Structures are given as structure tokens and as C-alpha cells.
């Protein structure tokens, strides 16, 4: 059945008026879009945008997502490992993928990273597929940032929009990794200062420490807290947990591992903070956020721990903010750095 057709007669004056109104609307729209772009560009900063590869490699997120999902299906812990890889990359030379570079003088062989940081093979596999799809386009630094985000998401954590457009560094900085990375043996004041050195604040310390709601740690990183024949142990460590950890670590080489979050080892949630309220933080640097006695710093971190222990939504919201801040530490953009063909070596 054919629809009835109607003819509408429009005068020349009407056409002229409509054309003028249309032109005016287009001008207003263009101005609005320009204003929005300028505002967005200013808010994003450092040349990073969430849609950086929209035209040059539109399936980059899909490729990273599939690889991370597959890696975590084989080993759930990998989500935490990829998140830690991103953290340790950004704190040295900025988020430039320098932690991926091979070589005896590389960051991956610095004491905080050696036999500890993992996930390099996942990044390699992602990069291989991306080079087939859009060669020379996506940086290794951006692959690390995206992989960390999906590691959080697939662990039950919050989704956050990753800003992209980083370029890869040409050299590693092993000395910087030795000195600049926060240590689980440091007091909270020292850790806060290292965060400030890269543009982060005390809130970021507490929020990003919450990443320890997933992942594992080696005995070598917490055995100094345990009761032994020569030590009475850390009074801020729960006695039953102390005894269990002694059994785990006894007679070993320090490489035995246990969950950072004793309540929900593989779930990204607020229980990490609840553990701290009952002296069940695994690392000294974790428990120090609540039990430390360093005046103003400790009182600030203690209040944040208490807040996040009861308000998981606020933790998730602040975690999104802190991850975007951390991911924007001193990125190489424009003509700086390069886009590596292989993440382990400079071109």
C-alpha cells in the first residue's frame, strides 16, 4: 500500500529565512562544539585523550580486553600484576613504558621489580596483535595503561576511562626505580613524599594502596613483622595472622606468597580497608595507613581508611580519579619518544 504524498509550497522569502536560520544554527553548533573541545582539552591535559585511537586503531580496546580476559581466566592474579606493572612504570620516568625494556640496567631488574613485577608476556602478546592490525600506532605505554584498567574491571573493580596518547621512552632508569618506588618497609611519611614527588597527594596514597585488595606478596616483603626467636613481632599485626604467616614462611627462601587481602583475595572491594581496622594488613606500609603514629599524616590516612572501610562506592569513585591522575604522570606526547615495534627494545 503506497503512502499518500503531500506537496509543500515554500516561497522564496521562506527559503531565504530558513537558510539564514540554518546557517545561524550551524554557527552556534560549531561554536558550542569548539568550546566543548577546548574545555575538554584543558581538562584532559598533557595531550592525552580517551579517543586518541578512534580513527587510527579503533579496535585497540577490544584487543587489550580480550588478552587480559584470557590471561586472567588462566590466572586470576594477573589482573593485579598488570595493575602493579602500570604503577611501577609511571613512578619512574613517568608513564612511558620504560619498565618493559630489557637489559641488565633496565628498571625490571631493579630491586623493587626483580622477581616481583609480572605481566610482561601479556603486554608482548597484545602488542603483537596490535602491530598486525595497526602497525606503528599504539604505544607500549598505552597498552600497559589499558591492560591495568581491564585488570581492575575483571577483578570486580570500577571502570574508568583511560586517557591515551602516550609515547614510549627510549631508555630505562634503574637508579630511578631503586630510589623512587615506594617500599613496603618505609614509613607512611616517606611514602607520601614519594607520591608528592610525582604530583600525587595523601589521598592518592590511601586510594591507590587499596589496589592491594587483589594480588599477592612474597614472604620477603613482610617476614620482618613476624614473631621469631629473635623478635617479638609487630604489635600492629593480628596474632593469629602472625602465626599463620610464620607457618607459611618457615624454612623457605622468601618467595612463598600469600594474598594481600586475607578476606577476599581475588575480589576488588573495600575489605582491604576493613582488614586494616583489625590489624590484618599484610605489609607494614598497608597497616601503617591506619596504625601509624606519624602525627598529621597518620591521622589523615587513618580517617580515609575508616571512610573507605564503610563506603565502597566512595572508594571506587576516588580510585577512578587517582588512577587517571597516576596515568597522567609526565607522559611523552607529540614528537617526544617513539612508538616501539616491540615493547622490550627501543626501535
mmCIF file of C-alpha atoms in Angstrom:
data_model
loop_
_atom_site.group_PDB
_atom_site.id
_atom_site.type_symbol
_atom_site.label_atom_id
_atom_site.label_comp_id
_atom_site.label_asym_id
_atom_site.label_seq_id
_atom_site.Cartn_x
_atom_site.Cartn_y
_atom_site.Cartn_z
ATOM 1 C CA UNK A 1 0.000 0.000 0.000
ATOM 2 C CA UNK A 2 1.534 3.258 -1.137
ATOM 3 C CA UNK A 3 1.678 6.176 1.285
ATOM 4 C CA UNK A 4 -0.008 9.418 0.258
ATOM 5 C CA UNK A 5 2.368 12.105 -0.931
ATOM 6 C CA UNK A 6 1.958 15.745 0.045
ATOM 7 C CA UNK A 7 3.481 18.687 -1.789
ATOM 8 C CA UNK A 8 4.508 21.664 0.302
ATOM 9 C CA UNK A 9 4.926 25.005 -1.447
ATOM 10 C CA UNK A 10 7.559 27.293 0.043
ATOM 11 C CA UNK A 11 8.063 30.864 -1.062
ATOM 12 C CA UNK A 12 11.450 32.357 -1.916
ATOM 13 C CA UNK A 13 11.213 34.519 1.196
ATOM 14 C CA UNK A 14 10.635 31.407 3.337
ATOM 15 C CA UNK A 15 13.585 29.631 1.720
ATOM 16 C CA UNK A 16 15.825 32.598 2.437
ATOM 17 C CA UNK A 17 14.642 32.778 6.058
ATOM 18 C CA UNK A 18 15.130 29.028 6.582
ATOM 19 C CA UNK A 19 18.599 29.155 5.040
ATOM 20 C CA UNK A 20 19.596 32.038 7.307
ATOM 21 C CA UNK A 21 18.251 30.234 10.388
ATOM 22 C CA UNK A 22 20.033 27.046 9.354
ATOM 23 C CA UNK A 23 23.311 28.908 8.884
ATOM 24 C CA UNK A 24 22.854 30.543 12.274
ATOM 25 C CA UNK A 25 22.219 27.150 13.896
ATOM 26 C CA UNK A 26 25.302 25.687 12.260
ATOM 27 C CA UNK A 27 27.376 28.594 13.563
ATOM 28 C CA UNK A 28 26.019 28.138 17.080
ATOM 29 C CA UNK A 29 26.654 24.397 16.894
ATOM 30 C CA UNK A 30 30.207 24.921 15.661
ATOM 31 C CA UNK A 31 30.900 27.408 18.448
ATOM 32 C CA UNK A 32 29.431 25.056 21.038
ATOM 33 C CA UNK A 33 31.499 22.110 19.798
ATOM 34 C CA UNK A 34 34.647 24.231 19.716
ATOM 35 C CA UNK A 35 34.036 25.440 23.250
ATOM 36 C CA UNK A 36 33.441 21.880 24.414
ATOM 37 C CA UNK A 37 36.610 20.660 22.737
ATOM 38 C CA UNK A 38 38.676 23.456 24.232
ATOM 39 C CA UNK A 39 37.260 22.774 27.685
ATOM 40 C CA UNK A 40 37.807 19.036 27.309
ATOM 41 C CA UNK A 41 41.330 19.524 26.064
ATOM 42 C CA UNK A 42 42.151 21.684 29.037
ATOM 43 C CA UNK A 43 40.644 19.164 31.443
ATOM 44 C CA UNK A 44 42.464 16.235 29.912
ATOM 45 C CA UNK A 45 45.875 17.846 29.907
ATOM 46 C CA UNK A 46 49.237 16.703 28.559
ATOM 47 C CA UNK A 47 47.796 15.855 25.131
ATOM 48 C CA UNK A 48 46.085 12.668 26.350
ATOM 49 C CA UNK A 49 42.516 11.872 25.279
ATOM 50 C CA UNK A 50 40.238 8.886 25.733
ATOM 51 C CA UNK A 51 39.556 8.662 21.982
ATOM 52 C CA UNK A 52 43.140 9.045 20.784
ATOM 53 C CA UNK A 53 42.985 5.906 18.579
ATOM 54 C CA UNK A 54 39.391 6.335 17.408
ATOM 55 C CA UNK A 55 40.445 6.602 13.755
ATOM 56 C CA UNK A 56 43.976 5.147 13.696
ATOM 57 C CA UNK A 57 43.313 1.926 15.643
ATOM 58 C CA UNK A 58 39.638 1.767 16.636
ATOM 59 C CA UNK A 59 39.748 -1.814 17.974
ATOM 60 C CA UNK A 60 42.617 -1.257 20.391
ATOM 61 C CA UNK A 61 40.367 -1.576 23.451
ATOM 62 C CA UNK A 62 38.850 -4.809 22.166
ATOM 63 C CA UNK A 63 42.257 -6.390 21.562
ATOM 64 C CA UNK A 64 43.559 -5.443 25.016
ATOM 65 C CA UNK A 65 40.329 -6.528 26.681
ATOM 66 C CA UNK A 66 40.401 -9.973 25.051
ATOM 67 C CA UNK A 67 44.014 -10.631 26.012
ATOM 68 C CA UNK A 68 43.564 -9.523 29.621
ATOM 69 C CA UNK A 69 40.392 -11.584 29.977
ATOM 70 C CA UNK A 70 42.164 -14.653 28.597
ATOM 71 C CA UNK A 71 45.201 -14.139 30.865
ATOM 72 C CA UNK A 72 43.010 -13.733 33.946
ATOM 73 C CA UNK A 73 40.972 -16.779 33.066
ATOM 74 C CA UNK A 74 44.228 -18.746 33.161
ATOM 75 C CA UNK A 75 45.450 -16.973 36.304
ATOM 76 C CA UNK A 76 43.147 -14.658 38.228
ATOM 77 C CA UNK A 77 46.105 -12.947 39.872
ATOM 78 C CA UNK A 78 47.202 -11.475 36.539
ATOM 79 C CA UNK A 79 44.788 -8.550 36.922
ATOM 80 C CA UNK A 80 46.684 -7.381 39.998
ATOM 81 C CA UNK A 81 50.017 -7.957 38.256
ATOM 82 C CA UNK A 82 49.070 -5.745 35.310
ATOM 83 C CA UNK A 83 47.865 -3.019 37.660
ATOM 84 C CA UNK A 84 51.159 -3.122 39.553
ATOM 85 C CA UNK A 85 53.099 -3.029 36.275
ATOM 86 C CA UNK A 86 51.364 0.240 35.378
ATOM 87 C CA UNK A 87 52.058 1.704 38.822
ATOM 88 C CA UNK A 88 55.760 0.830 38.719
ATOM 89 C CA UNK A 89 56.050 2.194 35.185
ATOM 90 C CA UNK A 90 54.503 5.569 35.985
ATOM 91 C CA UNK A 91 56.562 6.233 39.120
ATOM 92 C CA UNK A 92 59.845 6.107 37.172
ATOM 93 C CA UNK A 93 60.326 8.489 34.215
ATOM 94 C CA UNK A 94 56.543 8.910 34.030
ATOM 95 C CA UNK A 95 54.148 6.579 32.204
ATOM 96 C CA UNK A 96 56.439 5.822 29.258
ATOM 97 C CA UNK A 97 56.673 2.026 29.120
ATOM 98 C CA UNK A 98 60.316 2.147 30.231
ATOM 99 C CA UNK A 99 59.760 -0.671 32.721
ATOM 100 C CA UNK A 100 59.275 -3.033 29.762
ATOM 101 C CA UNK A 101 62.762 -2.509 28.323
ATOM 102 C CA UNK A 102 65.185 -5.424 28.582
ATOM 103 C CA UNK A 103 68.827 -5.059 29.603
ATOM 104 C CA UNK A 104 70.854 -5.532 32.768
ATOM 105 C CA UNK A 105 70.466 -1.837 33.538
ATOM 106 C CA UNK A 106 66.688 -1.932 32.989
ATOM 107 C CA UNK A 107 64.056 -0.988 35.530
ATOM 108 C CA UNK A 108 62.668 -4.517 35.579
ATOM 109 C CA UNK A 109 65.903 -5.648 37.269
ATOM 110 C CA UNK A 110 65.836 -3.008 39.996
ATOM 111 C CA UNK A 111 65.323 -4.449 43.484
ATOM 112 C CA UNK A 112 61.669 -3.368 43.828
ATOM 113 C CA UNK A 113 60.842 -5.046 40.485
ATOM 114 C CA UNK A 114 63.108 -8.084 40.163
ATOM 115 C CA UNK A 115 61.288 -11.379 40.806
ATOM 116 C CA UNK A 116 58.268 -9.301 41.669
ATOM 117 C CA UNK A 117 56.710 -7.369 38.774
ATOM 118 C CA UNK A 118 54.896 -9.630 36.321
ATOM 119 C CA UNK A 119 52.729 -9.492 33.206
ATOM 120 C CA UNK A 120 55.355 -8.735 30.574
ATOM 121 C CA UNK A 121 54.245 -11.650 28.409
ATOM 122 C CA UNK A 122 50.667 -10.391 28.337
ATOM 123 C CA UNK A 123 51.845 -6.973 27.137
ATOM 124 C CA UNK A 124 54.013 -8.628 24.469
ATOM 125 C CA UNK A 125 51.089 -10.674 23.156
ATOM 126 C CA UNK A 126 48.823 -7.622 22.983
ATOM 127 C CA UNK A 127 51.471 -5.644 21.126
ATOM 128 C CA UNK A 128 51.984 -8.411 18.550
ATOM 129 C CA UNK A 129 48.291 -8.369 17.649
ATOM 130 C CA UNK A 130 48.134 -4.579 17.549
ATOM 131 C CA UNK A 131 51.147 -4.402 15.229
ATOM 132 C CA UNK A 132 49.361 -6.731 12.827
ATOM 133 C CA UNK A 133 46.209 -4.638 12.950
ATOM 134 C CA UNK A 134 47.627 -1.099 13.007
ATOM 135 C CA UNK A 135 51.440 -1.160 12.833
ATOM 136 C CA UNK A 136 53.413 1.622 14.469
ATOM 137 C CA UNK A 137 50.361 3.277 16.005
ATOM 138 C CA UNK A 138 49.708 2.156 19.603
ATOM 139 C CA UNK A 139 52.440 2.739 22.177
ATOM 140 C CA UNK A 140 53.521 0.136 24.701
ATOM 141 C CA UNK A 141 52.891 2.695 27.459
ATOM 142 C CA UNK A 142 49.236 2.915 26.411
ATOM 143 C CA UNK A 143 48.970 -0.871 26.243
ATOM 144 C CA UNK A 144 50.147 -1.062 29.870
ATOM 145 C CA UNK A 145 47.633 1.596 30.952
ATOM 146 C CA UNK A 146 44.723 -0.142 29.211
ATOM 147 C CA UNK A 147 45.725 -3.587 30.476
ATOM 148 C CA UNK A 148 45.772 -2.295 34.058
ATOM 149 C CA UNK A 149 42.289 -0.833 33.670
ATOM 150 C CA UNK A 150 40.855 -4.110 32.399
ATOM 151 C CA UNK A 151 42.683 -5.979 35.143
ATOM 152 C CA UNK A 152 40.803 -3.855 37.678
ATOM 153 C CA UNK A 153 37.479 -4.216 35.867
ATOM 154 C CA UNK A 154 37.673 -8.007 35.520
ATOM 155 C CA UNK A 155 38.539 -8.261 39.220
ATOM 156 C CA UNK A 156 35.248 -6.597 40.089
ATOM 157 C CA UNK A 157 36.624 -3.093 40.402
ATOM 158 C CA UNK A 158 35.424 0.177 38.898
ATOM 159 C CA UNK A 159 35.542 1.037 35.213
ATOM 160 C CA UNK A 160 37.410 4.231 34.447
ATOM 161 C CA UNK A 161 38.085 5.927 31.134
ATOM 162 C CA UNK A 162 41.775 5.591 30.260
ATOM 163 C CA UNK A 163 43.377 8.634 28.679
ATOM 164 C CA UNK A 164 45.602 7.666 25.742
ATOM 165 C CA UNK A 165 48.260 9.175 23.531
ATOM 166 C CA UNK A 166 51.428 8.367 25.466
ATOM 167 C CA UNK A 167 54.595 7.634 23.552
ATOM 168 C CA UNK A 168 57.325 5.218 24.588
ATOM 169 C CA UNK A 169 60.510 6.201 26.350
ATOM 170 C CA UNK A 170 63.865 5.476 24.742
ATOM 171 C CA UNK A 171 65.743 4.472 27.890
ATOM 172 C CA UNK A 172 65.105 2.788 31.228
ATOM 173 C CA UNK A 173 66.081 4.273 34.579
ATOM 174 C CA UNK A 174 67.181 1.573 37.004
ATOM 175 C CA UNK A 175 68.572 4.072 39.520
ATOM 176 C CA UNK A 176 65.253 5.915 39.473
ATOM 177 C CA UNK A 177 63.417 2.672 40.182
ATOM 178 C CA UNK A 178 65.719 1.920 43.106
ATOM 179 C CA UNK A 179 65.107 5.316 44.696
ATOM 180 C CA UNK A 180 61.693 6.444 43.509
ATOM 181 C CA UNK A 181 59.400 3.462 44.023
ATOM 182 C CA UNK A 182 57.636 3.313 47.402
ATOM 183 C CA UNK A 183 58.821 0.423 49.562
ATOM 184 C CA UNK A 184 56.692 -1.741 51.890
ATOM 185 C CA UNK A 185 59.385 -1.163 54.540
ATOM 186 C CA UNK A 186 59.090 2.630 54.516
ATOM 187 C CA UNK A 187 57.059 4.689 56.949
ATOM 188 C CA UNK A 188 53.976 6.475 55.682
ATOM 189 C CA UNK A 189 55.594 9.921 55.670
ATOM 190 C CA UNK A 190 58.297 8.712 53.287
ATOM 191 C CA UNK A 191 55.742 7.080 51.015
ATOM 192 C CA UNK A 192 53.608 10.225 50.966
ATOM 193 C CA UNK A 193 56.676 12.235 49.956
ATOM 194 C CA UNK A 194 57.411 9.880 47.041
ATOM 195 C CA UNK A 195 53.831 10.333 45.856
ATOM 196 C CA UNK A 196 54.189 14.103 46.117
ATOM 197 C CA UNK A 197 57.375 13.937 44.067
ATOM 198 C CA UNK A 198 55.296 12.708 41.090
ATOM 199 C CA UNK A 199 52.351 15.046 41.628
ATOM 200 C CA UNK A 200 50.106 12.853 43.770
ATOM 201 C CA UNK A 201 48.811 13.553 47.282
ATOM 202 C CA UNK A 202 47.984 11.802 50.552
ATOM 203 C CA UNK A 203 44.515 10.806 49.389
ATOM 204 C CA UNK A 204 46.093 9.143 46.351
ATOM 205 C CA UNK A 205 48.385 7.184 48.700
ATOM 206 C CA UNK A 206 45.448 5.679 50.576
ATOM 207 C CA UNK A 207 43.299 5.164 47.478
ATOM 208 C CA UNK A 208 45.976 3.527 45.339
ATOM 209 C CA UNK A 209 47.107 1.377 48.280
ATOM 210 C CA UNK A 210 43.593 -0.015 48.043
ATOM 211 C CA UNK A 211 44.786 -1.822 44.908
ATOM 212 C CA UNK A 212 46.176 -4.329 47.418
ATOM 213 C CA UNK A 213 42.659 -5.659 47.689
ATOM 214 C CA UNK A 214 43.867 -8.003 44.935
ATOM 215 C CA UNK A 215 47.197 -9.705 44.352
ATOM 216 C CA UNK A 216 49.810 -11.493 46.417
ATOM 217 C CA UNK A 217 53.073 -10.690 48.194
ATOM 218 C CA UNK A 218 56.222 -12.691 48.937
ATOM 219 C CA UNK A 219 57.331 -13.588 52.455
ATOM 220 C CA UNK A 220 60.446 -11.473 51.930
ATOM 221 C CA UNK A 221 58.229 -8.371 51.989
ATOM 222 C CA UNK A 222 56.563 -8.994 55.350
ATOM 223 C CA UNK A 223 58.621 -11.568 57.296
ATOM 224 C CA UNK A 224 60.233 -8.717 59.262
ATOM 225 C CA UNK A 225 56.853 -8.260 61.000
ATOM 226 C CA UNK A 226 56.591 -11.854 62.216
ATOM 227 C CA UNK A 227 57.349 -13.242 65.660
ATOM 228 C CA UNK A 228 60.573 -15.251 65.799
ATOM 229 C CA UNK A 229 63.177 -16.456 68.272
ATOM 230 C CA UNK A 230 64.888 -13.099 67.998
ATOM 231 C CA UNK A 231 61.875 -10.819 67.627
ATOM 232 C CA UNK A 232 58.598 -10.307 69.431
ATOM 233 C CA UNK A 233 56.904 -9.380 66.176
ATOM 234 C CA UNK A 234 54.972 -6.331 65.043
ATOM 235 C CA UNK A 235 52.345 -5.321 67.625
ATOM 236 C CA UNK A 236 50.153 -3.934 64.824
ATOM 237 C CA UNK A 237 49.821 -7.416 63.270
ATOM 238 C CA UNK A 238 46.961 -9.677 64.368
ATOM 239 C CA UNK A 239 48.361 -12.557 66.490
ATOM 240 C CA UNK A 240 46.528 -15.330 64.632
ATOM 241 C CA UNK A 241 47.589 -13.922 61.276
ATOM 242 C CA UNK A 242 51.155 -13.708 62.591
ATOM 243 C CA UNK A 243 51.113 -17.402 63.485
ATOM 244 C CA UNK A 244 49.662 -18.435 60.118
ATOM 245 C CA UNK A 245 52.265 -16.422 58.239
ATOM 246 C CA UNK A 246 55.067 -17.932 60.321
ATOM 247 C CA UNK A 247 53.929 -21.394 59.186
ATOM 248 C CA UNK A 248 53.844 -20.242 55.561
ATOM 249 C CA UNK A 249 57.271 -18.657 55.532
ATOM 250 C CA UNK A 250 59.204 -21.020 57.832
ATOM 251 C CA UNK A 251 62.205 -22.644 56.169
ATOM 252 C CA UNK A 252 61.541 -21.006 52.808
ATOM 253 C CA UNK A 253 63.626 -18.749 50.614
ATOM 254 C CA UNK A 254 61.319 -15.754 50.996
ATOM 255 C CA UNK A 255 59.499 -16.353 47.723
ATOM 256 C CA UNK A 256 56.412 -18.075 49.131
ATOM 257 C CA UNK A 257 53.368 -15.908 48.541
ATOM 258 C CA UNK A 258 50.090 -15.138 50.229
ATOM 259 C CA UNK A 259 47.120 -12.911 49.467
ATOM 260 C CA UNK A 260 47.482 -9.217 50.237
ATOM 261 C CA UNK A 261 43.809 -9.179 51.228
ATOM 262 C CA UNK A 262 43.112 -12.084 53.609
ATOM 263 C CA UNK A 263 39.342 -11.545 53.420
ATOM 264 C CA UNK A 264 38.749 -11.553 49.647
ATOM 265 C CA UNK A 265 41.949 -12.350 47.806
ATOM 266 C CA UNK A 266 40.722 -12.014 44.224
ATOM 267 C CA UNK A 267 37.851 -9.525 44.574
ATOM 268 C CA UNK A 268 38.357 -5.812 44.139
ATOM 269 C CA UNK A 269 36.408 -4.401 47.100
ATOM 270 C CA UNK A 270 36.596 -2.388 50.337
ATOM 271 C CA UNK A 271 37.653 -5.317 52.525
ATOM 272 C CA UNK A 272 41.297 -4.282 52.255
ATOM 273 C CA UNK A 273 40.421 -1.277 54.411
ATOM 274 C CA UNK A 274 38.312 -3.343 56.798
ATOM 275 C CA UNK A 275 41.330 -5.605 57.331
ATOM 276 C CA UNK A 276 43.399 -2.641 58.474
ATOM 277 C CA UNK A 277 40.890 -1.863 61.234
ATOM 278 C CA UNK A 278 41.577 -5.301 62.757
ATOM 279 C CA UNK A 279 45.372 -5.381 62.281
ATOM 280 C CA UNK A 280 45.171 -7.664 59.253
ATOM 281 C CA UNK A 281 47.103 -5.591 56.750
ATOM 282 C CA UNK A 282 49.818 -7.829 55.286
ATOM 283 C CA UNK A 283 52.528 -5.262 54.569
ATOM 284 C CA UNK A 284 53.837 -2.789 57.082
ATOM 285 C CA UNK A 285 53.106 0.008 54.616
ATOM 286 C CA UNK A 286 49.477 -1.138 54.422
ATOM 287 C CA UNK A 287 48.860 -1.403 58.158
ATOM 288 C CA UNK A 288 50.704 1.872 58.709
ATOM 289 C CA UNK A 289 47.909 3.726 56.942
ATOM 290 C CA UNK A 290 45.715 3.012 59.967
ATOM 291 C CA UNK A 291 48.092 2.135 62.806
ATOM 292 C CA UNK A 292 50.908 4.566 62.104
ATOM 293 C CA UNK A 293 51.821 7.180 64.702
ATOM 294 C CA UNK A 294 53.231 9.866 62.435
ATOM 295 C CA UNK A 295 51.121 12.793 63.633
ATOM 296 C CA UNK A 296 49.276 14.685 60.893
ATOM 297 C CA UNK A 297 49.980 12.236 58.064
ATOM 298 C CA UNK A 298 48.809 9.222 60.064
ATOM 299 C CA UNK A 299 45.674 10.973 61.262
ATOM 300 C CA UNK A 300 44.801 11.868 57.660
ATOM 301 C CA UNK A 301 45.392 8.377 56.305
ATOM 302 C CA UNK A 302 43.574 6.818 59.280
ATOM 303 C CA UNK A 303 40.459 8.872 58.583
ATOM 304 C CA UNK A 304 40.474 7.861 54.920
ATOM 305 C CA UNK A 305 40.865 4.183 55.803
ATOM 306 C CA UNK A 306 37.863 4.438 58.110
ATOM 307 C CA UNK A 307 35.829 6.167 55.398
ATOM 308 C CA UNK A 308 36.592 3.621 52.684
ATOM 309 C CA UNK A 309 36.043 0.686 55.039
ATOM 310 C CA UNK A 310 32.337 1.565 55.180
ATOM 311 C CA UNK A 311 31.832 3.304 51.841
ATOM 312 C CA UNK A 312 32.874 1.117 48.938
ATOM 313 C CA UNK A 313 31.228 3.399 46.396
ATOM 314 C CA UNK A 314 33.356 6.330 47.528
ATOM 315 C CA UNK A 315 36.462 4.160 47.314
ATOM 316 C CA UNK A 316 35.580 3.181 43.744
ATOM 317 C CA UNK A 317 34.896 6.789 42.790
ATOM 318 C CA UNK A 318 38.165 8.050 44.271
ATOM 319 C CA UNK A 319 40.064 5.118 42.770
ATOM 320 C CA UNK A 320 38.919 6.158 39.295
ATOM 321 C CA UNK A 321 40.172 9.688 39.917
ATOM 322 C CA UNK A 322 43.519 8.599 41.336
ATOM 323 C CA UNK A 323 44.170 6.135 38.505
ATOM 324 C CA UNK A 324 43.618 8.830 35.887
ATOM 325 C CA UNK A 325 45.951 11.143 37.820
ATOM 326 C CA UNK A 326 48.619 8.474 38.109
ATOM 327 C CA UNK A 327 48.271 7.564 34.437
ATOM 328 C CA UNK A 328 48.969 11.192 33.546
ATOM 329 C CA UNK A 329 52.354 11.407 35.289
ATOM 330 C CA UNK A 330 54.840 13.022 32.864
ATOM 331 C CA UNK A 331 53.722 11.316 29.645
ATOM 332 C CA UNK A 332 55.719 11.661 26.444
ATOM 333 C CA UNK A 333 53.493 13.119 23.733
ATOM 334 C CA UNK A 334 53.742 14.782 20.332
ATOM 335 C CA UNK A 335 57.173 14.123 18.840
ATOM 336 C CA UNK A 336 58.810 13.027 22.095
ATOM 337 C CA UNK A 337 59.811 9.395 22.483
ATOM 338 C CA UNK A 338 58.675 6.846 19.924
ATOM 339 C CA UNK A 339 56.158 4.100 19.189
ATOM 340 C CA UNK A 340 58.082 0.887 19.774
ATOM 341 C CA UNK A 341 57.609 -2.039 17.414
ATOM 342 C CA UNK A 342 58.449 -4.423 20.242
ATOM 343 C CA UNK A 343 57.912 -3.382 23.832
ATOM 344 C CA UNK A 344 61.119 -4.917 25.188
ATOM 345 C CA UNK A 345 63.503 -2.939 22.958
ATOM 346 C CA UNK A 346 63.724 0.590 21.629
ATOM 347 C CA UNK A 347 63.444 0.859 17.842
#
